mmCIF file of C-alpha atoms in Angstrom:
data_model
loop_
_atom_site.group_PDB
_atom_site.id
_atom_site.type_symbol
_atom_site.label_atom_id
_atom_site.label_comp_id
_atom_site.label_asym_id
_atom_site.label_seq_id
_atom_site.Cartn_x
_atom_site.Cartn_y
_atom_site.Cartn_z
ATOM 1 C CA UNK A 737 -0.058 -0.634 -0.230
ATOM 2 C CA UNK A 738 1.065 3.547 -0.792
ATOM 3 C CA UNK A 739 1.890 5.727 2.286
ATOM 4 C CA UNK A 740 3.635 9.246 2.588
ATOM 5 C CA UNK A 741 5.707 10.713 5.471
ATOM 6 C CA UNK A 742 3.877 13.516 5.742
ATOM 7 C CA UNK A 743 5.982 16.612 7.762
ATOM 8 C CA UNK A 744 4.548 19.121 10.484
ATOM 9 C CA UNK A 745 5.904 22.332 8.922
ATOM 10 C CA UNK A 746 5.784 23.538 5.900
ATOM 11 C CA UNK A 747 6.844 26.493 3.815
ATOM 12 C CA UNK A 748 4.047 29.189 2.785
ATOM 13 C CA UNK A 749 3.595 32.860 1.364
ATOM 14 C CA UNK A 750 1.056 34.413 4.167
ATOM 15 C CA UNK A 751 -1.437 37.559 3.833
ATOM 16 C CA UNK A 752 -2.244 38.877 7.297
ATOM 17 C CA UNK A 753 -4.601 41.204 6.226
ATOM 18 C CA UNK A 754 -5.934 42.791 3.269
ATOM 19 C CA UNK A 755 -3.114 44.682 1.095
ATOM 20 C CA UNK A 756 -0.473 43.362 3.638
ATOM 21 C CA UNK A 757 3.119 42.071 1.633
ATOM 22 C CA UNK A 758 3.478 38.631 1.701
ATOM 23 C CA UNK A 759 5.080 36.945 4.588
ATOM 24 C CA UNK A 760 7.202 33.781 3.421
ATOM 25 C CA UNK A 761 6.402 31.654 6.544
ATOM 26 C CA UNK A 762 8.793 28.196 6.958
ATOM 27 C CA UNK A 763 7.231 26.935 9.967
ATOM 28 C CA UNK A 764 3.583 26.844 8.646
ATOM 29 C CA UNK A 765 1.130 23.762 10.287
ATOM 30 C CA UNK A 766 0.772 20.972 7.618
ATOM 31 C CA UNK A 767 -2.659 18.876 8.290
ATOM 32 C CA UNK A 768 -2.131 15.583 9.328
ATOM 33 C CA UNK A 769 -4.038 12.817 7.971
ATOM 34 C CA UNK A 770 -6.347 12.415 11.044
ATOM 35 C CA UNK A 771 -7.477 15.675 10.748
ATOM 36 C CA UNK A 772 -8.712 15.752 7.185
ATOM 37 C CA UNK A 773 -12.070 15.678 7.463
ATOM 38 C CA UNK A 774 -14.371 13.006 5.115
ATOM 39 C CA UNK A 775 -14.129 14.244 1.530
ATOM 40 C CA UNK A 776 -10.587 15.941 2.222
ATOM 41 C CA UNK A 777 -7.379 15.445 0.686
ATOM 42 C CA UNK A 778 -3.816 16.542 1.390
ATOM 43 C CA UNK A 779 -1.824 16.780 -1.726
ATOM 44 C CA UNK A 780 1.850 17.977 -1.809
ATOM 45 C CA UNK A 781 2.395 20.329 -4.871
ATOM 46 C CA UNK A 782 5.159 20.548 -7.359
ATOM 47 C CA UNK A 783 4.207 24.233 -7.998
ATOM 48 C CA UNK A 784 1.260 26.679 -8.414
ATOM 49 C CA UNK A 785 0.556 29.120 -10.970
ATOM 50 C CA UNK A 786 0.040 32.870 -10.337
ATOM 51 C CA UNK A 787 -2.652 34.419 -11.170
ATOM 52 C CA UNK A 788 -4.201 38.082 -11.461
ATOM 53 C CA UNK A 789 -7.223 36.863 -9.057
ATOM 54 C CA UNK A 790 -4.339 35.972 -6.395
ATOM 55 C CA UNK A 791 -3.449 39.717 -7.228
ATOM 56 C CA UNK A 792 -6.710 40.844 -5.749
ATOM 57 C CA UNK A 793 -7.496 38.630 -2.897
ATOM 58 C CA UNK A 794 -4.303 40.144 -1.598
ATOM 59 C CA UNK A 795 -5.108 43.437 -2.037
ATOM 60 C CA UNK A 796 -9.173 42.864 -0.712
ATOM 61 C CA UNK A 797 -10.040 45.216 -4.068
ATOM 62 C CA UNK A 798 -12.881 43.119 -4.797
ATOM 63 C CA UNK A 799 -16.844 43.420 -3.694
ATOM 64 C CA UNK A 800 -16.030 40.023 -2.299
ATOM 65 C CA UNK A 801 -13.505 40.059 0.803
ATOM 66 C CA UNK A 802 -11.168 37.229 0.984
ATOM 67 C CA UNK A 803 -10.364 36.062 4.380
ATOM 68 C CA UNK A 804 -7.876 36.851 6.249
ATOM 69 C CA UNK A 805 -4.672 35.552 6.817
ATOM 70 C CA UNK A 806 -4.326 33.903 3.721
ATOM 71 C CA UNK A 807 -2.507 31.838 1.784
ATOM 72 C CA UNK A 808 -3.499 32.279 -1.873
ATOM 73 C CA UNK A 809 -3.243 30.419 -5.558
ATOM 74 C CA UNK A 810 -5.207 28.433 -6.974
ATOM 75 C CA UNK A 811 -3.795 26.074 -9.806
ATOM 76 C CA UNK A 812 -1.495 24.031 -7.839
ATOM 77 C CA UNK A 813 -0.009 20.385 -9.248
ATOM 78 C CA UNK A 814 0.548 17.893 -7.170
ATOM 79 C CA UNK A 815 0.627 14.171 -5.549
ATOM 80 C CA UNK A 816 -2.419 13.140 -3.141
ATOM 81 C CA UNK A 817 -0.488 12.200 -0.078
ATOM 82 C CA UNK A 818 -3.707 11.739 2.566
ATOM 83 C CA UNK A 819 -7.695 10.998 2.379
ATOM 84 C CA UNK A 820 -9.607 11.475 4.948
ATOM 85 C CA UNK A 821 -11.157 8.750 7.053
ATOM 86 C CA UNK A 822 -14.376 7.777 6.328
ATOM 87 C CA UNK A 823 -14.036 9.220 2.639
ATOM 88 C CA UNK A 824 -16.550 7.100 0.665
ATOM 89 C CA UNK A 825 -16.563 5.635 -3.140
ATOM 90 C CA UNK A 826 -13.408 8.448 -3.645
ATOM 91 C CA UNK A 827 -12.139 9.184 -7.075
ATOM 92 C CA UNK A 828 -8.764 9.999 -6.654
ATOM 93 C CA UNK A 829 -6.440 7.867 -4.509
ATOM 94 C CA UNK A 830 -2.944 8.197 -2.931
ATOM 95 C CA UNK A 831 -0.074 8.691 -5.179
ATOM 96 C CA UNK A 832 -2.696 10.480 -8.540
ATOM 97 C CA UNK A 833 -1.062 13.269 -9.282
ATOM 98 C CA UNK A 834 -4.054 15.775 -9.227
ATOM 99 C CA UNK A 835 -4.885 19.816 -10.024
ATOM 100 C CA UNK A 836 -6.527 22.583 -7.645
ATOM 101 C CA UNK A 837 -8.720 24.977 -9.740
ATOM 102 C CA UNK A 838 -10.191 27.984 -7.930
ATOM 103 C CA UNK A 839 -13.646 25.913 -6.923
ATOM 104 C CA UNK A 840 -12.081 24.048 -4.214
ATOM 105 C CA UNK A 841 -15.288 22.461 -3.769
ATOM 106 C CA UNK A 842 -19.252 22.592 -4.178
ATOM 107 C CA UNK A 843 -21.914 20.850 -2.642
ATOM 108 C CA UNK A 844 -22.952 19.277 -6.195
ATOM 109 C CA UNK A 845 -26.561 18.872 -4.602
ATOM 110 C CA UNK A 846 -28.460 21.981 -5.641
ATOM 111 C CA UNK A 847 -29.951 23.666 -8.791
ATOM 112 C CA UNK A 848 -26.895 25.216 -10.019
ATOM 113 C CA UNK A 849 -24.465 21.735 -9.356
ATOM 114 C CA UNK A 850 -27.046 19.940 -11.215
ATOM 115 C CA UNK A 851 -27.037 22.312 -14.278
ATOM 116 C CA UNK A 852 -22.885 22.208 -14.270
ATOM 117 C CA UNK A 853 -22.642 25.773 -12.496
ATOM 118 C CA UNK A 854 -20.972 24.069 -9.738
ATOM 119 C CA UNK A 855 -19.114 27.721 -9.605
ATOM 120 C CA UNK A 856 -22.166 29.328 -8.938
ATOM 121 C CA UNK A 857 -22.915 27.217 -5.849
ATOM 122 C CA UNK A 858 -23.813 28.901 -2.731
ATOM 123 C CA UNK A 859 -21.914 26.417 -0.732
ATOM 124 C CA UNK A 860 -18.714 26.545 -3.089
ATOM 125 C CA UNK A 861 -15.544 27.487 -1.556
ATOM 126 C CA UNK A 862 -12.676 29.188 -3.376
ATOM 127 C CA UNK A 863 -9.086 28.369 -3.562
ATOM 128 C CA UNK A 864 -6.718 30.872 -1.795
ATOM 129 C CA UNK A 865 -9.902 32.750 -1.503
ATOM 130 C CA UNK A 866 -12.433 31.704 1.000
ATOM 131 C CA UNK A 867 -10.041 28.331 2.169
ATOM 132 C CA UNK A 868 -6.173 28.617 1.935
ATOM 133 C CA UNK A 869 -4.689 27.972 -1.626
ATOM 134 C CA UNK A 870 -1.582 26.889 -3.467
ATOM 135 C CA UNK A 871 0.911 29.237 -1.973
ATOM 136 C CA UNK A 872 2.296 26.321 -0.069
ATOM 137 C CA UNK A 873 3.898 22.929 -0.061
ATOM 138 C CA UNK A 874 0.959 20.939 1.085
ATOM 139 C CA UNK A 875 -2.455 22.109 0.636
ATOM 140 C CA UNK A 876 -6.084 20.270 2.022
ATOM 141 C CA UNK A 877 -8.582 19.864 -1.117
ATOM 142 C CA UNK A 878 -11.425 17.895 -1.929
ATOM 143 C CA UNK A 879 -11.301 14.809 -3.923
ATOM 144 C CA UNK A 880 -14.702 15.205 -5.460
ATOM 145 C CA UNK A 881 -13.118 18.305 -7.289
ATOM 146 C CA UNK A 882 -9.524 17.829 -7.763
ATOM 147 C CA UNK A 883 -8.734 17.352 -11.139
ATOM 148 C CA UNK A 884 -6.639 14.584 -12.675
ATOM 149 C CA UNK A 885 -3.763 15.724 -14.528
ATOM 150 C CA UNK A 886 -2.776 12.914 -17.574
ATOM 151 C CA UNK A 887 0.812 11.639 -18.114
ATOM 152 C CA UNK A 888 1.303 13.616 -21.176
ATOM 153 C CA UNK A 889 1.761 17.120 -19.599
ATOM 154 C CA UNK A 890 4.218 18.255 -16.954
ATOM 155 C CA UNK A 891 3.418 19.796 -13.791
ATOM 156 C CA UNK A 892 4.634 23.127 -14.255
ATOM 157 C CA UNK A 893 2.530 23.558 -17.308
ATOM 158 C CA UNK A 894 -0.979 21.877 -15.815
ATOM 159 C CA UNK A 895 -0.760 24.623 -13.176
ATOM 160 C CA UNK A 896 -1.700 27.152 -15.093
ATOM 161 C CA UNK A 897 -4.568 25.580 -17.100
ATOM 162 C CA UNK A 898 -6.254 24.678 -13.959
ATOM 163 C CA UNK A 899 -7.256 28.149 -14.137
ATOM 164 C CA UNK A 900 -6.240 30.782 -16.706
ATOM 165 C CA UNK A 901 -6.951 27.906 -19.538
ATOM 166 C CA UNK A 902 -9.948 26.293 -17.945
ATOM 167 C CA UNK A 903 -11.466 30.100 -17.765
ATOM 168 C CA UNK A 904 -10.816 31.124 -21.493
ATOM 169 C CA UNK A 905 -11.759 27.918 -22.638
ATOM 170 C CA UNK A 906 -15.275 27.796 -21.665
ATOM 171 C CA UNK A 907 -15.683 31.460 -22.217
ATOM 172 C CA UNK A 908 -14.619 30.692 -26.153
ATOM 173 C CA UNK A 909 -17.104 27.159 -25.792
ATOM 174 C CA UNK A 910 -20.090 29.265 -25.077
ATOM 175 C CA UNK A 911 -19.186 32.427 -27.404
ATOM 176 C CA UNK A 912 -21.667 31.159 -29.527
ATOM 177 C CA UNK A 913 -19.256 31.268 -32.449
ATOM 178 C CA UNK A 914 -18.400 28.559 -35.642
ATOM 179 C CA UNK A 915 -14.754 27.607 -37.347
ATOM 180 C CA UNK A 916 -14.474 30.501 -39.188
ATOM 181 C CA UNK A 917 -15.380 33.579 -37.455
ATOM 182 C CA UNK A 918 -13.611 36.306 -36.002
ATOM 183 C CA UNK A 919 -13.324 36.378 -32.405
ATOM 184 C CA UNK A 920 -11.514 39.489 -30.563
ATOM 185 C CA UNK A 921 -9.114 38.825 -27.837
ATOM 186 C CA UNK A 922 -8.669 42.109 -25.648
ATOM 187 C CA UNK A 923 -5.637 41.358 -23.300
ATOM 188 C CA UNK A 924 -4.371 38.841 -25.262
ATOM 189 C CA UNK A 925 -0.938 39.234 -24.239
ATOM 190 C CA UNK A 926 -1.358 38.384 -20.502
ATOM 191 C CA UNK A 927 -1.565 34.889 -18.820
ATOM 192 C CA UNK A 928 -5.429 34.159 -19.636
ATOM 193 C CA UNK A 929 -5.091 36.040 -23.314
ATOM 194 C CA UNK A 930 -2.445 33.754 -24.938
ATOM 195 C CA UNK A 931 -4.120 30.489 -23.455
ATOM 196 C CA UNK A 932 -7.562 32.201 -25.442
ATOM 197 C CA UNK A 933 -5.580 32.550 -28.289
ATOM 198 C CA UNK A 934 -4.615 28.872 -28.444
ATOM 199 C CA UNK A 935 -8.377 27.745 -27.648
ATOM 200 C CA UNK A 936 -9.715 30.018 -30.280
ATOM 201 C CA UNK A 937 -7.497 28.637 -32.393
ATOM 202 C CA UNK A 938 -8.235 25.151 -31.776
ATOM 203 C CA UNK A 939 -12.074 26.083 -32.266
ATOM 204 C CA UNK A 940 -10.922 27.462 -35.892
ATOM 205 C CA UNK A 941 -11.707 31.155 -35.202
ATOM 206 C CA UNK A 942 -9.885 33.901 -36.731
ATOM 207 C CA UNK A 943 -8.047 35.373 -33.724
ATOM 208 C CA UNK A 944 -7.748 39.684 -33.532
ATOM 209 C CA UNK A 945 -5.367 40.319 -30.329
ATOM 210 C CA UNK A 946 -5.119 43.324 -28.469
ATOM 211 C CA UNK A 947 -2.356 44.339 -26.352
ATOM 212 C CA UNK A 948 0.605 46.224 -26.224
ATOM 213 C CA UNK A 949 4.429 45.881 -26.159
ATOM 214 C CA UNK A 950 6.547 44.530 -28.717
ATOM 215 C CA UNK A 951 6.846 41.028 -26.227
ATOM 216 C CA UNK A 952 3.557 40.482 -26.267
ATOM 217 C CA UNK A 953 2.809 41.262 -30.202
ATOM 218 C CA UNK A 954 5.138 38.771 -30.668
ATOM 219 C CA UNK A 955 3.925 36.122 -28.625
ATOM 220 C CA UNK A 956 0.326 36.354 -29.759
ATOM 221 C CA UNK A 957 1.300 36.179 -33.667
ATOM 222 C CA UNK A 958 3.627 33.414 -32.742
ATOM 223 C CA UNK A 959 0.683 31.254 -31.095
ATOM 224 C CA UNK A 960 -1.760 32.378 -34.343
ATOM 225 C CA UNK A 961 -3.340 35.311 -33.866
ATOM 226 C CA UNK A 962 -4.275 36.492 -37.534
ATOM 227 C CA UNK A 963 -3.941 39.952 -36.536
ATOM 228 C CA UNK A 964 -2.688 42.180 -34.335
ATOM 229 C CA UNK A 965 -3.308 46.018 -32.590
ATOM 230 C CA UNK A 966 -1.979 47.634 -30.287
ATOM 231 C CA UNK A 967 -4.038 49.656 -28.149
ATOM 232 C CA UNK A 968 -1.500 52.348 -27.055
ATOM 233 C CA UNK A 969 -0.685 52.923 -30.572
ATOM 234 C CA UNK A 970 -4.177 52.631 -32.677
ATOM 235 C CA UNK A 971 -6.201 55.677 -32.651
ATOM 236 C CA UNK A 972 -9.727 53.938 -33.588
ATOM 237 C CA UNK A 973 -9.546 50.673 -32.314
ATOM 238 C CA UNK A 974 -13.204 49.993 -33.375
ATOM 239 C CA UNK A 975 -12.662 51.046 -37.268
ATOM 240 C CA UNK A 976 -9.868 49.203 -37.365
ATOM 241 C CA UNK A 977 -11.726 45.880 -36.308
ATOM 242 C CA UNK A 978 -14.515 46.816 -38.422
ATOM 243 C CA UNK A 979 -12.067 47.246 -41.202
ATOM 244 C CA UNK A 980 -10.620 43.816 -40.400
ATOM 245 C CA UNK A 981 -13.589 42.010 -40.378
ATOM 246 C CA UNK A 982 -15.822 43.468 -42.865
ATOM 247 C CA UNK A 983 -18.291 44.232 -40.744
ATOM 248 C CA UNK A 984 -17.386 43.580 -37.293
ATOM 249 C CA UNK A 985 -16.480 40.580 -34.641
ATOM 250 C CA UNK A 986 -18.553 37.715 -34.298
ATOM 251 C CA UNK A 987 -17.526 37.895 -30.837
ATOM 252 C CA UNK A 988 -15.504 39.282 -27.986
ATOM 253 C CA UNK A 989 -13.589 37.729 -24.749
ATOM 254 C CA UNK A 990 -12.341 40.503 -22.340
ATOM 255 C CA UNK A 991 -9.951 39.074 -20.500
ATOM 256 C CA UNK A 992 -7.863 42.325 -19.753
ATOM 257 C CA UNK A 993 -8.787 43.826 -15.516
ATOM 258 C CA UNK A 994 -9.774 46.811 -16.309
ATOM 259 C CA UNK A 995 -12.850 48.024 -18.034
ATOM 260 C CA UNK A 996 -11.327 49.729 -20.757
ATOM 261 C CA UNK A 997 -11.521 46.563 -22.682
ATOM 262 C CA UNK A 998 -15.368 46.288 -22.851
ATOM 263 C CA UNK A 999 -16.351 49.460 -23.159
ATOM 264 C CA UNK A 1000 -15.790 49.339 -26.986
ATOM 265 C CA UNK A 1001 -17.130 45.372 -27.396
ATOM 266 C CA UNK A 1002 -20.588 46.483 -28.463
ATOM 267 C CA UNK A 1003 -19.331 48.745 -31.176
ATOM 268 C CA UNK A 1004 -16.861 46.848 -32.684
ATOM 269 C CA UNK A 1005 -19.226 43.422 -32.555
ATOM 270 C CA UNK A 1006 -21.376 42.930 -35.821
ATOM 271 C CA UNK A 1007 -24.929 42.241 -35.507
ATOM 272 C CA UNK A 1008 -25.676 39.030 -33.721
ATOM 273 C CA UNK A 1009 -22.099 39.337 -31.855
ATOM 274 C CA UNK A 1010 -21.574 37.827 -28.463
ATOM 275 C CA UNK A 1011 -19.646 39.744 -25.751
ATOM 276 C CA UNK A 1012 -18.379 37.228 -23.200
ATOM 277 C CA UNK A 1013 -17.413 38.798 -20.037
ATOM 278 C CA UNK A 1014 -14.125 37.575 -18.374
ATOM 279 C CA UNK A 1015 -11.959 39.653 -16.326
ATOM 280 C CA UNK A 1016 -12.691 40.982 -13.244
ATOM 281 C CA UNK A 1017 -12.001 44.428 -12.122
ATOM 282 C CA UNK A 1018 -12.787 45.377 -8.994
ATOM 283 C CA UNK A 1019 -14.863 48.225 -9.366
ATOM 284 C CA UNK A 1020 -15.238 48.820 -12.988
ATOM 285 C CA UNK A 1021 -18.737 48.906 -14.409
ATOM 286 C CA UNK A 1022 -19.632 47.145 -18.026
ATOM 287 C CA UNK A 1023 -20.711 50.444 -20.047
ATOM 288 C CA UNK A 1024 -22.854 49.771 -22.965
ATOM 289 C CA UNK A 1025 -25.616 51.459 -25.314
ATOM 290 C CA UNK A 1026 -28.579 50.059 -24.757
ATOM 291 C CA UNK A 1027 -29.774 51.436 -27.790
ATOM 292 C CA UNK A 1028 -27.611 49.384 -29.777
ATOM 293 C CA UNK A 1029 -26.890 46.649 -27.836
ATOM 294 C CA UNK A 1030 -30.417 46.078 -28.464
ATOM 295 C CA UNK A 1031 -30.576 47.101 -31.865
ATOM 296 C CA UNK A 1032 -27.823 44.893 -33.217
ATOM 297 C CA UNK A 1033 -28.711 42.067 -31.079
ATOM 298 C CA UNK A 1034 -26.184 41.766 -29.071
ATOM 299 C CA UNK A 1035 -25.487 39.096 -26.382
ATOM 300 C CA UNK A 1036 -23.535 39.952 -22.973
ATOM 301 C CA UNK A 1037 -22.440 36.854 -21.238
ATOM 302 C CA UNK A 1038 -20.598 36.638 -18.085
ATOM 303 C CA UNK A 1039 -18.527 33.317 -17.890
ATOM 304 C CA UNK A 1040 -16.778 32.276 -14.829
ATOM 305 C CA UNK A 1041 -14.295 30.450 -14.663
ATOM 306 C CA UNK A 1042 -15.284 26.585 -15.252
ATOM 307 C CA UNK A 1043 -16.728 23.186 -13.635
ATOM 308 C CA UNK A 1044 -15.141 19.939 -13.448
ATOM 309 C CA UNK A 1045 -15.677 19.104 -16.916
ATOM 310 C CA UNK A 1046 -15.065 22.111 -18.251
ATOM 311 C CA UNK A 1047 -11.376 22.037 -16.802
ATOM 312 C CA UNK A 1048 -10.991 18.019 -18.018
ATOM 313 C CA UNK A 1049 -11.621 18.979 -21.433
ATOM 314 C CA UNK A 1050 -9.324 21.909 -21.378
ATOM 315 C CA UNK A 1051 -6.423 19.832 -19.674
ATOM 316 C CA UNK A 1052 -6.560 17.220 -22.122
ATOM 317 C CA UNK A 1053 -6.503 19.494 -25.234
ATOM 318 C CA UNK A 1054 -3.465 20.807 -23.619
ATOM 319 C CA UNK A 1055 -2.022 17.476 -23.213
ATOM 320 C CA UNK A 1056 -2.485 17.229 -26.499
ATOM 321 C CA UNK A 1057 -0.227 19.289 -26.984
ATOM 322 C CA UNK A 1058 -2.624 21.521 -28.999
ATOM 323 C CA UNK A 1059 -2.165 24.563 -26.127
ATOM 324 C CA UNK A 1060 1.180 25.500 -24.598
ATOM 325 C CA UNK A 1061 1.590 27.576 -21.691
ATOM 326 C CA UNK A 1062 4.236 29.957 -21.948
ATOM 327 C CA UNK A 1063 5.558 30.502 -18.646
ATOM 328 C CA UNK A 1064 8.479 31.679 -16.570
ATOM 329 C CA UNK A 1065 9.213 29.685 -13.404
ATOM 330 C CA UNK A 1066 10.171 31.403 -10.260
ATOM 331 C CA UNK A 1067 10.876 30.236 -6.405
ATOM 332 C CA UNK A 1068 7.591 30.655 -3.910
ATOM 333 C CA UNK A 1069 9.652 33.555 -2.253
ATOM 334 C CA UNK A 1070 9.080 35.757 -5.348
ATOM 335 C CA UNK A 1071 5.499 36.131 -5.189
ATOM 336 C CA UNK A 1072 5.605 39.619 -3.721
ATOM 337 C CA UNK A 1073 7.934 40.509 -7.036
ATOM 338 C CA UNK A 1074 5.514 38.839 -9.365
ATOM 339 C CA UNK A 1075 2.891 40.751 -7.628
ATOM 340 C CA UNK A 1076 4.660 44.007 -8.595
ATOM 341 C CA UNK A 1077 5.204 42.697 -12.689
ATOM 342 C CA UNK A 1078 1.344 41.951 -12.614
ATOM 343 C CA UNK A 1079 0.597 45.524 -11.229
ATOM 344 C CA UNK A 1080 2.820 47.169 -13.699
ATOM 345 C CA UNK A 1081 1.502 45.032 -17.188
ATOM 346 C CA UNK A 1082 4.891 43.498 -17.365
ATOM 347 C CA UNK A 1083 4.301 40.096 -17.043
ATOM 348 C CA UNK A 1084 3.929 38.603 -20.951
ATOM 349 C CA UNK A 1085 2.321 34.662 -20.319
ATOM 350 C CA UNK A 1086 2.360 33.419 -17.171
ATOM 351 C CA UNK A 1087 4.407 32.668 -14.036
ATOM 352 C CA UNK A 1088 4.939 29.398 -11.855
ATOM 353 C CA UNK A 1089 5.809 29.173 -8.653
ATOM 354 C CA UNK A 1090 8.193 26.160 -7.867
ATOM 355 C CA UNK A 1091 7.577 24.507 -4.953
ATOM 356 C CA UNK A 1092 11.062 23.009 -5.057
ATOM 357 C CA UNK A 1093 12.885 26.424 -5.988
ATOM 358 C CA UNK A 1094 14.031 27.617 -2.169
#
């Protein structure tokens, strides 16, 4: 029988209160197997992606407050090393490699869960927000919600698919597009955006990438974007998109965490177009002309992360080599510096924190 030695303490990145600097705690306690509740599992992490959502949780600038003290992170990959006593019919076993997502747990029995909107469950637990997340060496998660990780994808590549990948995959899946349609991706060079470019290409869509900077331009075009628009240089983004597409884009998936990416979307979408709202600016509002929204039959849909099936599908596409995460590895102790890079908008692709790097 497989067994693992579980230490009593570990290294964790802690935010003591909203807006506080990251504190690296080398003596943070680890739950023992006996302390796990039924349905809980303990995962020894290989790595964790760092997401803009984690920055919002640390700053406390969302309408919903995160718990404090908080260990952030919700893109973890590692090995199941313990399962709570009296856990019935566990879909995972000791030694399995699994992923931890933003949605840590849900009841699975309410209407939202039954209809595949587990992320909207009123009893949902959120990794790195309402429960401690993956910026630590060992994390408590839940057997029914961890995602199995296929053998043919590395842990550090799988990490960012668990949130950034799942989120844009679901948004594109429900974007009411068909192969050959034009899709606009504001924030295309960022952590979510660069994956959206690839998932859109897998779906057969024609991608217009909107972002700024030479590094992001090079990345987006390399990944298959058909057109690039630098929002700092283009004087009329709406006219440019309408011209490129011959009448307007069929859909826009807005992943940027500010209100600007939303404001123009209704104007550059063609009649019957769909705006997928994904990025979560803390206090910005969605401003759109009601007249033009109605007159053009525009759909505006909020798309919030993804369910268990979305995660399995998104990981499978990446494991088959159709989507590649562009990332750089950093040690956990660099998390504060990573956050500064996010604030400045200087990170192209994704940062993954390697738990083996001290």
